[in-house]
GROMACS .gro file of C-alpha atoms in nm:
model
   79
    1ASP     CA    1  10.381   5.898  10.545
    2GLU     CA    2  10.256   5.651  10.649
    3SER     CA    3  10.497   5.440  10.482
    4TYR     CA    4  10.552   5.330  10.808
    5LEU     CA    5  10.279   5.178  10.821
    6ARG     CA    6  10.311   4.860  10.524
    7GLY     CA    7  10.526   4.659  10.726
    8PHE     CA    8  10.239   4.573  10.997
    9ALA     CA    9   9.959   4.334  10.897
   10VAL     CA   10   9.682   4.592  10.945
   11SER     CA   11   9.527   4.822  10.725
   12SER     CA   12   9.288   5.034  10.968
   13GLY     CA   13   9.365   5.071  11.347
   14LYS     CA   14   9.369   5.320  11.631
   15ALA     CA   15   9.579   5.412  11.907
   16VAL     CA   16   9.592   5.653  12.212
   17LEU     CA   17   9.914   5.769  12.260
   18ALA     CA   18   9.970   6.011  12.622
   19LEU     CA   19  10.232   6.314  12.472
   20THR     CA   20  10.437   6.537  12.670
   21ILE     CA   21  10.512   6.833  12.447
   22ASP     CA   22  10.762   7.015  12.637
   23THR     CA   23  10.917   7.397  12.616
   24ARG     CA   24  11.019   7.348  12.222
   25GLY     CA   25  10.722   7.252  12.060
   26ARG     CA   26  10.833   6.848  12.095
   27VAL     CA   27  10.707   6.507  12.244
   28SER     CA   28  10.961   6.442  12.465
   29ALA     CA   29  10.724   6.112  12.562
   30CYS     CA   30  10.457   5.913  12.461
   31ALA     CA   31  10.303   5.612  12.668
   32VAL     CA   32   9.983   5.390  12.483
   33SER     CA   33   9.708   5.463  12.674
   34GLU     CA   34   9.489   5.241  12.481
   35SER     CA   35   9.702   4.989  12.199
   36THR     CA   36   9.660   4.929  11.859
   37GLY     CA   37   9.729   4.568  11.977
   38SER     CA   38   9.994   4.501  11.853
   39THR     CA   39  10.360   4.654  12.085
   40LEU     CA   40  10.539   4.728  11.798
   41LEU     CA   41  10.300   4.903  11.616
   42ASP     CA   42  10.277   5.111  11.947
   43GLN     CA   43  10.683   5.159  12.005
   44GLU     CA   44  10.637   5.270  11.585
   45LEU     CA   45  10.330   5.558  11.679
   46CYS     CA   46  10.538   5.671  11.977
   47ALA     CA   47  10.872   5.657  11.792
   48ARG     CA   48  10.775   5.833  11.478
   49MET     CA   49  10.587   6.146  11.758
   50ALA     CA   50  10.847   6.187  11.919
   51SER     CA   51  11.088   6.237  11.608
   52ARG     CA   52  10.808   6.448  11.362
   53SER     CA   53  10.542   6.539  11.499
   54ARG     CA   54  10.605   6.979  11.612
   55TRP     CA   55  10.347   7.161  11.868
   56GLU     CA   56  10.301   7.484  11.936
   57PRO     CA   57  10.432   7.514  12.318
   58ALA     CA   58  10.168   7.609  12.555
   59ARG     CA   59  10.210   7.839  12.719
   60ASP     CA   60  10.137   8.012  13.091
   61ARG     CA   61   9.995   8.299  13.251
   62THR     CA   62  10.276   8.526  13.191
   63GLY     CA   63  10.365   8.384  12.827
   64ASP     CA   64  10.670   8.153  12.904
   65PRO     CA   65  10.652   7.810  12.715
   66MET     CA   66  10.560   7.583  13.003
   67PRO     CA   67  10.525   7.100  12.931
   68VAL     CA   68  10.220   7.012  12.860
   69ASN     CA   69  10.031   6.706  12.863
   70VAL     CA   70   9.818   6.619  12.572
   71ARG     CA   71   9.611   6.327  12.511
   72TYR     CA   72   9.664   6.205  12.122
   73THR     CA   73   9.440   5.989  11.909
   74ALA     CA   74   9.581   5.844  11.606
   75ILE     CA   75   9.338   5.679  11.359
   76TRP     CA   76   9.431   5.543  11.016
   77SER     CA   77   9.277   5.286  10.682
   78ARG     CA   78   9.499   5.221  10.397
   79SER     CA   79   9.175   5.065  10.093
   0.00000   0.00000   0.00000
């Protein structure tokens, strides 16, 4: 659902986010590595990733869930 982008005057864009995924597969931290050029849009992207995205938790050698840092690239275009 990209409806949240409608409030921003950007028809397309890209942001690179540094995410920390916790042992439950949820985003526990988000930092912008490459900005969209809009602080508000960057903040909204991080908020959406934290509230909506779910990940398969990383596992250590014994199979226990562990936190992991990932780099996520968000690219969008509206026609």
